Structures are given as C-alpha cells and as structure tokens.
C-alpha cells in the first residue's frame, strides 16, 4: 500500500501527478481555511505532508498525529515547524533552500530600488491623476549605486543580495549575522562584518534576510529605527515579526527613516493599519520567491524529499537528519 500524503494547499498539477506515483494523495487544490482543529485532524490521518511554511507542526499537533513521519515545507523558512518537537516524535522535517536564492535576492533588490526611488509612491500619483507638469525635484529619492548596503542575516540569500550590491551597484556592503562568514565568502561578497548598531548607523539601505525565531522577534523596533539615518530605507523579505510593524509605521510617518520595502508582515495577511496609511512604504504580499519557475522548483524539491524518504530512507534537505534511518 502506498503511504498517504496530505498536500495542504494548491500546488502545480504536474507535481501532484508525480506524487500520485508514490502516494495516496489528499490534495487541497481549493486553498482551504485551515482552523487549528481541522489542520490537526487532517494531518493525523496521513503518513506525510507537503506544507507551505505556514501550517503549524508543533508539540500539540504532533501529539495528535502518531502516524505522521515527514513534513516537507515548500519554503526555505521553517518557523512553522518546532524542529526539536518533530525530532522527539521522530517526524522528519525538510525545507526547500537554494532553488529560490537568486529569485528572492532579485526581489529584495527590487523592493530596495522601489523604496529608495519612490517607484510605487510616484506611480500612485500618476494613477490618481495628479501629474500636471515635470518638476525638478519631483519624488527625489535616495541613490542606490555607490551607497552603503547593510544586510542583517548573511545566509545564501543575504550573500546573493550582497553580490548584486557590490558588483552591480558599486555599493559598500556591511553585514551582521549570528556568525561571521569565512574570509573567502566575505571576499566573494566584498562584505565587511560589523555589529548591529554600527550597521544601522552606517547603512543607507538595510535589508533583513534573517530567519524568524524567538530570538529574532522585533530585531528592528523603535530603538533600532532611531539609530538609522533619516535618509535610510529598510527592506524586509524575511518574515513578519522581525520588524515591530507599529514602530515602523510610526517612524515612516514621522520621517525618522525615508522609506521601507516590505514583503512580509506581522500577522499577515492582515497588516498593521498604519502601514497602509504611510505613502513611503512599498508593500507586497509575500512574493519574494514568486516566479513560476522558482515556485515549481520549490514544489519539486519538497516532492523529491517526500519520495526519497519513503523510497530510500533519505532526504535532500533534511532539517533533523537524526530522524532518518541509519544506513
Ligand atoms: C515561500 C518563503 O514561497 O521560502 C520561504 O521561506 O517565504 C517563500 O519563498 C512561502 O513561505 C510560501 O511557501
């Protein structure tokens, strides 16, 4: 008998077809509103799940799912997983790194450019019919080329953004990370390691690419915003909750920093209402990795993890490999 697989939300039909060769698939191609109870109940009836990085798999859920053996996230972030709890319950966790690195770095740069050069703000001005004549200082923005780029979170995506900045835009790149990169990696990114305060004080553009955890909650709040330059831009392509959105809305309204580019929000898809009111915030609905090719590659990587686990007791990108059967 094939193992049973729950696919939590709509994904590409060709990936579902691939999975059907290996699993009894319960596909949710209509994007259900999972209540915590419905989610736990559905998961408890399956051996495996393909999740989107937002469905909780924690101690309480796992206690109700003794059958479950693997959850494969279609995302690089995995703050929906309590990995130690999954390890205790012998449930393998996998994520989908690498295949989204360049696409997400592109988007980080797009938000940075849009915020610094006031792209969406000026577009709204045209659409609302305000443009009467050309003006010298119309929507004067902040330079990107030759400025200082500060990156907090220097993993694969952070490094890909650093390379764009250093090599493409002649930026001075500074970064802060839990651990310092090797000298070779620093040289490849032309990036210098600095403390968080120093970074916030020196950067013209700050990009957040760190994973969300209890420790990174509100990495940027009122105190940190006060350290930034009034001309600075702040970009978050990582996770909601890394910025204190209420404090950011206040700082943007007061001109304490110049602009923000935000792809992720605290409590998304709900937004802090004050963020909707400030004109100097570029807002996008968590689309950093969203090109068809990349999202398809992420879905296929999640599927590859599921198939490898049941076929060979291995996985391509395990987060708790100690759960895998020993060879
Ligand atoms: C995902 C993301 O597309 O990979 C991540 O961590 O934030 C996005 O690329 C999103 O989480 C939906 O799965």
Tab-separated table of C-alpha atoms and ligand atoms in Angstrom:
chain	number	residue	atom	x	y	z
A	1	UNK	CA	0.000	0.000	0.000
A	2	UNK	CA	1.213	3.488	-0.826
A	3	UNK	CA	1.754	5.880	2.099
A	4	UNK	CA	-0.842	8.637	2.417
A	5	UNK	CA	0.157	12.225	1.753
A	6	UNK	CA	-1.643	15.437	2.644
A	7	UNK	CA	-0.899	18.418	0.379
A	8	UNK	CA	-2.075	21.363	2.457
A	9	UNK	CA	-2.803	23.944	-0.260
A	10	UNK	CA	-2.963	24.271	-4.065
A	11	UNK	CA	0.251	23.395	-5.910
A	12	UNK	CA	1.133	22.641	-9.529
A	13	UNK	CA	-0.943	19.760	-11.003
A	14	UNK	CA	2.205	18.241	-12.541
A	15	UNK	CA	3.732	17.935	-9.072
A	16	UNK	CA	0.545	16.332	-7.739
A	17	UNK	CA	0.727	13.862	-10.658
A	18	UNK	CA	4.339	12.990	-9.762
A	19	UNK	CA	3.379	12.487	-6.140
A	20	UNK	CA	0.467	10.223	-7.121
A	21	UNK	CA	3.001	7.689	-8.473
A	22	UNK	CA	4.286	7.241	-4.923
A	23	UNK	CA	1.480	8.249	-2.534
A	24	UNK	CA	-2.240	8.147	-1.892
A	25	UNK	CA	-2.587	11.907	-2.235
A	26	UNK	CA	-5.167	14.079	-0.495
A	27	UNK	CA	-4.730	17.338	-2.415
A	28	UNK	CA	-6.362	20.565	-1.271
A	29	UNK	CA	-6.433	22.398	-4.568
A	30	UNK	CA	-9.090	24.849	-3.362
A	31	UNK	CA	-6.957	26.553	-0.673
A	32	UNK	CA	-8.869	25.698	2.486
A	33	UNK	CA	-9.054	27.995	5.514
A	34	UNK	CA	-7.392	25.629	7.982
A	35	UNK	CA	-8.666	26.118	11.512
A	36	UNK	CA	-6.162	24.709	14.041
A	37	UNK	CA	-8.551	21.835	14.726
A	38	UNK	CA	-9.222	20.995	11.067
A	39	UNK	CA	-5.492	21.128	10.321
A	40	UNK	CA	-4.580	18.768	13.174
A	41	UNK	CA	-7.397	16.412	12.275
A	42	UNK	CA	-6.395	16.260	8.591
A	43	UNK	CA	-2.714	15.794	9.404
A	44	UNK	CA	-3.474	12.999	11.878
A	45	UNK	CA	-4.923	10.917	9.042
A	46	UNK	CA	-1.731	10.919	6.951
A	47	UNK	CA	1.797	9.478	6.954
A	48	UNK	CA	3.286	12.533	5.254
A	49	UNK	CA	2.514	16.170	4.489
A	50	UNK	CA	3.614	18.751	1.964
A	51	UNK	CA	3.245	22.071	3.782
A	52	UNK	CA	3.656	25.678	2.638
A	53	UNK	CA	5.670	27.058	5.547
A	54	UNK	CA	2.652	28.447	7.356
A	55	UNK	CA	0.860	25.424	8.857
A	56	UNK	CA	1.934	24.750	12.445
A	57	UNK	CA	3.632	21.460	13.249
A	58	UNK	CA	4.299	21.735	16.990
A	59	UNK	CA	4.124	19.583	20.106
A	60	UNK	CA	0.345	19.865	20.421
A	61	UNK	CA	-0.245	18.992	16.762
A	62	UNK	CA	2.300	16.167	16.793
A	63	UNK	CA	0.773	14.595	19.912
A	64	UNK	CA	-2.407	14.115	17.864
A	65	UNK	CA	-0.569	12.686	14.802
A	66	UNK	CA	1.147	9.406	15.764
A	67	UNK	CA	1.090	8.219	12.121
A	68	UNK	CA	2.980	11.193	10.757
A	69	UNK	CA	6.570	10.533	9.585
A	70	UNK	CA	7.587	13.538	7.464
A	71	UNK	CA	6.572	17.147	6.751
A	72	UNK	CA	8.148	18.741	3.695
A	73	UNK	CA	7.904	22.535	3.571
A	74	UNK	CA	7.641	24.264	0.213
A	75	UNK	CA	9.696	27.142	1.659
A	76	UNK	CA	13.193	27.788	2.896
A	77	UNK	CA	11.824	29.290	6.131
A	78	UNK	CA	10.541	26.761	8.632
A	79	UNK	CA	9.336	28.757	11.601
A	80	UNK	CA	6.044	26.837	11.312
A	81	UNK	CA	7.969	23.740	12.462
A	82	UNK	CA	9.012	23.044	16.022
A	83	UNK	CA	12.011	21.005	14.880
A	84	UNK	CA	13.033	19.701	18.341
A	85	UNK	CA	9.432	18.524	18.914
A	86	UNK	CA	9.430	16.856	15.476
A	87	UNK	CA	12.685	15.108	16.346
A	88	UNK	CA	11.196	13.871	19.644
A	89	UNK	CA	8.215	12.491	17.702
A	90	UNK	CA	10.550	11.022	15.038
A	91	UNK	CA	8.973	13.122	12.297
A	92	UNK	CA	11.384	14.266	9.593
A	93	UNK	CA	11.309	17.976	8.696
A	94	UNK	CA	12.566	19.229	5.338
A	95	UNK	CA	12.654	22.692	3.758
A	96	UNK	CA	13.281	23.985	0.223
A	97	UNK	CA	16.517	26.011	0.145
A	98	UNK	CA	18.851	27.005	-2.727
A	99	UNK	CA	16.367	26.839	-5.603
A	100	UNK	CA	14.896	30.197	-4.543
A	101	UNK	CA	18.098	32.050	-3.632
A	102	UNK	CA	18.657	34.150	-6.767
A	103	UNK	CA	14.967	34.846	-7.406
A	104	UNK	CA	14.462	36.054	-3.842
A	105	UNK	CA	17.629	38.145	-3.955
A	106	UNK	CA	16.315	39.785	-7.157
A	107	UNK	CA	13.132	40.658	-5.326
A	108	UNK	CA	14.992	42.066	-2.342
A	109	UNK	CA	16.768	44.364	-4.740
A	110	UNK	CA	13.504	45.264	-6.478
A	111	UNK	CA	11.995	46.359	-3.144
A	112	UNK	CA	15.131	48.278	-2.232
A	113	UNK	CA	15.094	50.128	-5.563
A	114	UNK	CA	11.354	50.761	-5.407
A	115	UNK	CA	11.537	52.140	-1.862
A	116	UNK	CA	14.678	54.240	-2.378
A	117	UNK	CA	13.492	55.683	-5.714
A	118	UNK	CA	9.848	56.031	-4.677
A	119	UNK	CA	8.536	53.929	-7.545
A	120	UNK	CA	5.141	52.918	-6.177
A	121	UNK	CA	4.523	56.268	-4.488
A	122	UNK	CA	5.054	58.155	-7.743
A	123	UNK	CA	3.050	55.600	-9.690
A	124	UNK	CA	0.082	56.177	-7.373
A	125	UNK	CA	0.466	59.927	-8.011
A	126	UNK	CA	0.085	59.361	-11.760
A	127	UNK	CA	-2.806	56.929	-11.427
A	128	UNK	CA	-4.642	59.360	-9.165
A	129	UNK	CA	-4.377	61.999	-11.913
A	130	UNK	CA	-2.118	64.451	-10.027
A	131	UNK	CA	0.648	64.793	-12.633
A	132	UNK	CA	0.310	68.195	-14.339
A	133	UNK	CA	3.905	69.098	-15.246
A	134	UNK	CA	7.507	67.956	-14.893
A	135	UNK	CA	9.309	69.328	-11.823
A	136	UNK	CA	12.992	69.371	-10.931
A	137	UNK	CA	12.660	67.794	-7.514
A	138	UNK	CA	9.678	65.617	-8.206
A	139	UNK	CA	9.828	62.489	-5.999
A	140	UNK	CA	13.536	62.967	-5.283
A	141	UNK	CA	14.745	59.673	-3.889
A	142	UNK	CA	17.892	58.205	-2.418
A	143	UNK	CA	20.802	56.889	-4.506
A	144	UNK	CA	21.354	53.147	-4.561
A	145	UNK	CA	24.621	52.935	-6.542
A	146	UNK	CA	27.692	53.806	-4.529
A	147	UNK	CA	25.793	53.870	-1.222
A	148	UNK	CA	26.241	51.644	1.844
A	149	UNK	CA	24.187	48.464	1.931
A	150	UNK	CA	23.645	46.854	5.342
A	151	UNK	CA	22.473	43.245	5.370
A	152	UNK	CA	21.219	41.577	8.546
A	153	UNK	CA	21.193	37.800	8.058
A	154	UNK	CA	24.009	36.704	5.761
A	155	UNK	CA	22.861	33.267	4.628
A	156	UNK	CA	22.543	32.244	0.994
A	157	UNK	CA	20.013	34.954	0.076
A	158	UNK	CA	21.870	37.648	2.037
A	159	UNK	CA	25.070	36.793	0.185
A	160	UNK	CA	23.290	36.869	-3.186
A	161	UNK	CA	21.987	40.370	-2.361
A	162	UNK	CA	25.460	41.458	-1.252
A	163	UNK	CA	26.918	40.348	-4.597
A	164	UNK	CA	24.308	42.334	-6.505
A	165	UNK	CA	25.105	45.405	-4.410
A	166	UNK	CA	28.891	45.120	-4.513
A	167	UNK	CA	29.384	44.010	-8.107
A	168	UNK	CA	26.352	45.515	-9.842
A	169	UNK	CA	25.848	48.774	-7.960
A	170	UNK	CA	29.316	49.510	-6.602
A	171	UNK	CA	27.945	49.584	-3.049
A	172	UNK	CA	29.944	49.287	0.134
A	173	UNK	CA	28.481	46.199	1.798
A	174	UNK	CA	28.396	45.679	5.559
A	175	UNK	CA	26.628	42.793	7.249
A	176	UNK	CA	25.615	41.412	10.589
A	177	UNK	CA	24.988	37.735	11.234
A	178	UNK	CA	24.957	35.241	14.103
A	179	UNK	CA	28.323	34.028	12.869
A	180	UNK	CA	30.926	35.662	10.692
A	181	UNK	CA	31.437	34.379	7.122
A	182	UNK	CA	34.729	32.788	6.081
A	183	UNK	CA	37.293	35.160	4.589
A	184	UNK	CA	36.629	33.575	1.159
A	185	UNK	CA	32.870	34.187	1.373
A	186	UNK	CA	33.389	37.735	2.639
A	187	UNK	CA	35.711	38.412	-0.290
A	188	UNK	CA	33.213	36.970	-2.800
A	189	UNK	CA	30.543	39.363	-1.466
A	190	UNK	CA	33.016	42.216	-0.830
A	191	UNK	CA	31.305	42.447	2.559
A	192	UNK	CA	32.616	43.521	5.975
A	193	UNK	CA	31.289	42.205	9.264
A	194	UNK	CA	30.023	44.852	11.723
A	195	UNK	CA	27.926	44.970	14.896
A	196	UNK	CA	24.186	45.541	14.566
A	197	UNK	CA	24.300	49.095	15.959
A	198	UNK	CA	27.141	50.083	13.679
A	199	UNK	CA	25.279	48.629	10.701
A	200	UNK	CA	22.086	50.537	11.497
A	201	UNK	CA	24.005	53.779	11.936
A	202	UNK	CA	26.098	53.477	8.783
A	203	UNK	CA	23.825	51.866	6.199
A	204	UNK	CA	21.915	53.865	3.612
A	205	UNK	CA	19.814	50.779	2.904
A	206	UNK	CA	19.156	47.995	5.378
A	207	UNK	CA	17.930	44.611	4.112
A	208	UNK	CA	16.645	41.956	6.516
A	209	UNK	CA	17.159	38.342	5.442
A	210	UNK	CA	17.393	36.514	8.758
A	211	UNK	CA	15.198	33.590	9.817
A	212	UNK	CA	12.372	34.238	12.273
A	213	UNK	CA	12.751	32.827	15.776
A	214	UNK	CA	12.011	33.936	19.341
A	215	UNK	CA	15.493	35.489	19.305
A	216	UNK	CA	14.954	37.450	16.082
A	217	UNK	CA	11.478	38.711	17.102
A	218	UNK	CA	11.472	42.527	16.746
A	219	UNK	CA	15.116	42.686	15.688
A	220	UNK	CA	14.047	46.099	14.417
A	221	UNK	CA	11.925	48.140	16.827
A	222	UNK	CA	11.744	51.774	17.941
A	223	UNK	CA	15.274	51.726	19.416
A	224	UNK	CA	16.841	50.341	16.244
A	225	UNK	CA	14.843	52.649	13.949
A	226	UNK	CA	16.135	55.596	15.989
A	227	UNK	CA	19.698	54.558	15.153
A	228	UNK	CA	19.082	54.641	11.379
A	229	UNK	CA	19.760	57.612	9.122
A	230	UNK	CA	16.696	59.792	8.310
A	231	UNK	CA	17.534	59.143	4.645
A	232	UNK	CA	17.689	55.354	5.084
A	233	UNK	CA	15.473	52.676	3.589
A	234	UNK	CA	14.554	49.413	5.294
A	235	UNK	CA	13.646	46.227	3.392
A	236	UNK	CA	12.165	43.049	4.892
A	237	UNK	CA	11.973	39.956	2.679
A	238	UNK	CA	12.460	37.533	5.583
A	239	UNK	CA	9.499	37.076	7.932
A	240	UNK	CA	6.844	39.120	9.613
A	241	UNK	CA	7.652	39.725	13.281
A	242	UNK	CA	11.300	40.538	12.642
A	243	UNK	CA	10.200	44.187	12.484
A	244	UNK	CA	7.876	45.764	15.037
A	245	UNK	CA	5.403	46.960	12.380
A	246	UNK	CA	3.682	49.504	14.676
A	247	UNK	CA	7.043	51.129	15.456
A	248	UNK	CA	7.986	51.121	11.769
A	249	UNK	CA	4.704	52.765	10.701
A	250	UNK	CA	5.354	55.499	13.290
A	251	UNK	CA	8.955	56.007	12.095
A	252	UNK	CA	7.831	56.224	8.455
A	253	UNK	CA	5.042	58.688	9.263
A	254	UNK	CA	7.428	60.872	11.272
A	255	UNK	CA	10.157	60.787	8.600
A	256	UNK	CA	12.521	59.138	11.061
A	257	UNK	CA	13.599	56.933	8.137
A	258	UNK	CA	12.885	57.696	4.481
A	259	UNK	CA	11.145	54.570	3.186
A	260	UNK	CA	10.525	50.860	3.581
A	261	UNK	CA	10.012	47.923	1.232
A	262	UNK	CA	8.048	45.164	2.924
A	263	UNK	CA	7.141	41.734	1.573
A	264	UNK	CA	6.282	40.182	4.954
A	265	UNK	CA	4.234	41.425	7.895
A	266	UNK	CA	3.381	40.641	11.499
A	267	UNK	CA	0.185	38.578	11.444
A	268	UNK	CA	-0.004	38.529	7.596
A	269	UNK	CA	-2.136	38.504	5.546
A	270	UNK	CA	-3.516	41.102	7.978
A	271	UNK	CA	-1.422	44.264	8.078
A	272	UNK	CA	-0.947	46.877	10.761
A	273	UNK	CA	-3.492	49.508	9.628
A	274	UNK	CA	-0.973	52.348	9.962
A	275	UNK	CA	1.332	50.729	7.398
A	276	UNK	CA	-1.455	51.112	4.840
A	277	UNK	CA	-1.591	54.850	5.550
A	278	UNK	CA	2.079	55.736	5.071
A	279	UNK	CA	2.937	56.644	1.459
A	280	UNK	CA	6.635	55.830	1.868
A	281	UNK	CA	6.153	52.083	2.291
A	282	UNK	CA	6.229	49.728	-0.695
A	283	UNK	CA	4.032	46.758	0.230
A	284	UNK	CA	3.931	43.355	-1.488
A	285	UNK	CA	2.087	40.172	-0.463
A	286	UNK	CA	4.934	37.742	0.402
A	287	UNK	CA	6.040	37.167	-3.197
A	288	UNK	CA	9.833	37.174	-2.796
A	289	UNK	CA	10.287	33.752	-4.401
A	290	UNK	CA	7.347	34.049	-6.750
A	291	UNK	CA	8.337	33.291	-10.288
A	292	UNK	CA	6.665	30.251	-11.796
A	293	UNK	CA	9.996	28.531	-12.394
A	294	UNK	CA	11.175	29.047	-8.824
A	295	UNK	CA	7.933	28.111	-7.103
A	296	UNK	CA	7.775	24.999	-9.330
A	297	UNK	CA	11.357	24.120	-8.375
A	298	UNK	CA	10.447	24.571	-4.686
A	299	UNK	CA	7.395	22.300	-5.077
A	300	UNK	CA	9.510	19.676	-6.865
A	301	UNK	CA	12.177	19.823	-4.151
A	302	UNK	CA	9.511	19.255	-1.479
A	303	UNK	CA	8.209	16.324	-3.557
A	304	UNK	CA	11.758	14.942	-4.014
A	305	UNK	CA	12.230	14.970	-0.234
A	306	UNK	CA	8.979	13.051	0.295
A	307	UNK	CA	9.756	10.492	-2.409
A	308	UNK	CA	13.381	9.936	-1.271
A	309	UNK	CA	12.253	9.446	2.316
A	310	UNK	CA	9.762	6.683	1.532
A	311	UNK	CA	11.815	5.096	-1.288
A	312	UNK	CA	15.321	5.108	0.249
A	313	UNK	CA	15.072	6.453	3.808
A	314	UNK	CA	16.972	9.592	2.730
A	315	UNK	CA	16.152	13.239	2.060
A	316	UNK	CA	17.750	16.012	0.025
A	317	UNK	CA	17.352	18.852	2.510
A	318	UNK	CA	16.577	17.426	5.958
A	319	UNK	CA	16.394	19.767	8.966
A	320	UNK	CA	16.650	16.975	11.563
A	321	UNK	CA	18.662	14.247	9.757
A	322	UNK	CA	18.992	12.341	13.031
A	323	UNK	CA	15.436	11.126	12.398
A	324	UNK	CA	16.463	9.359	9.164
A	325	UNK	CA	17.040	5.609	9.420
A	326	UNK	CA	20.740	4.892	9.942
A	327	UNK	CA	22.363	3.271	6.859
B	1	LIG	C1	7.583	30.833	0.272
B	1	LIG	C2	9.256	31.979	1.768
B	1	LIG	O1	7.176	30.887	-1.026
B	1	LIG	O2	10.664	30.172	1.282
B	1	LIG	C3	10.246	30.942	2.135
B	1	LIG	O3	10.620	30.895	3.326
B	1	LIG	O4	8.986	32.866	2.500
B	1	LIG	C4	8.616	31.908	0.429
B	1	LIG	O5	9.616	31.731	-0.506
B	1	LIG	C5	6.401	30.995	1.168
B	1	LIG	O6	6.784	30.782	2.504
B	1	LIG	C6	5.276	30.045	0.812
B	1	LIG	O7	5.654	28.724	0.919
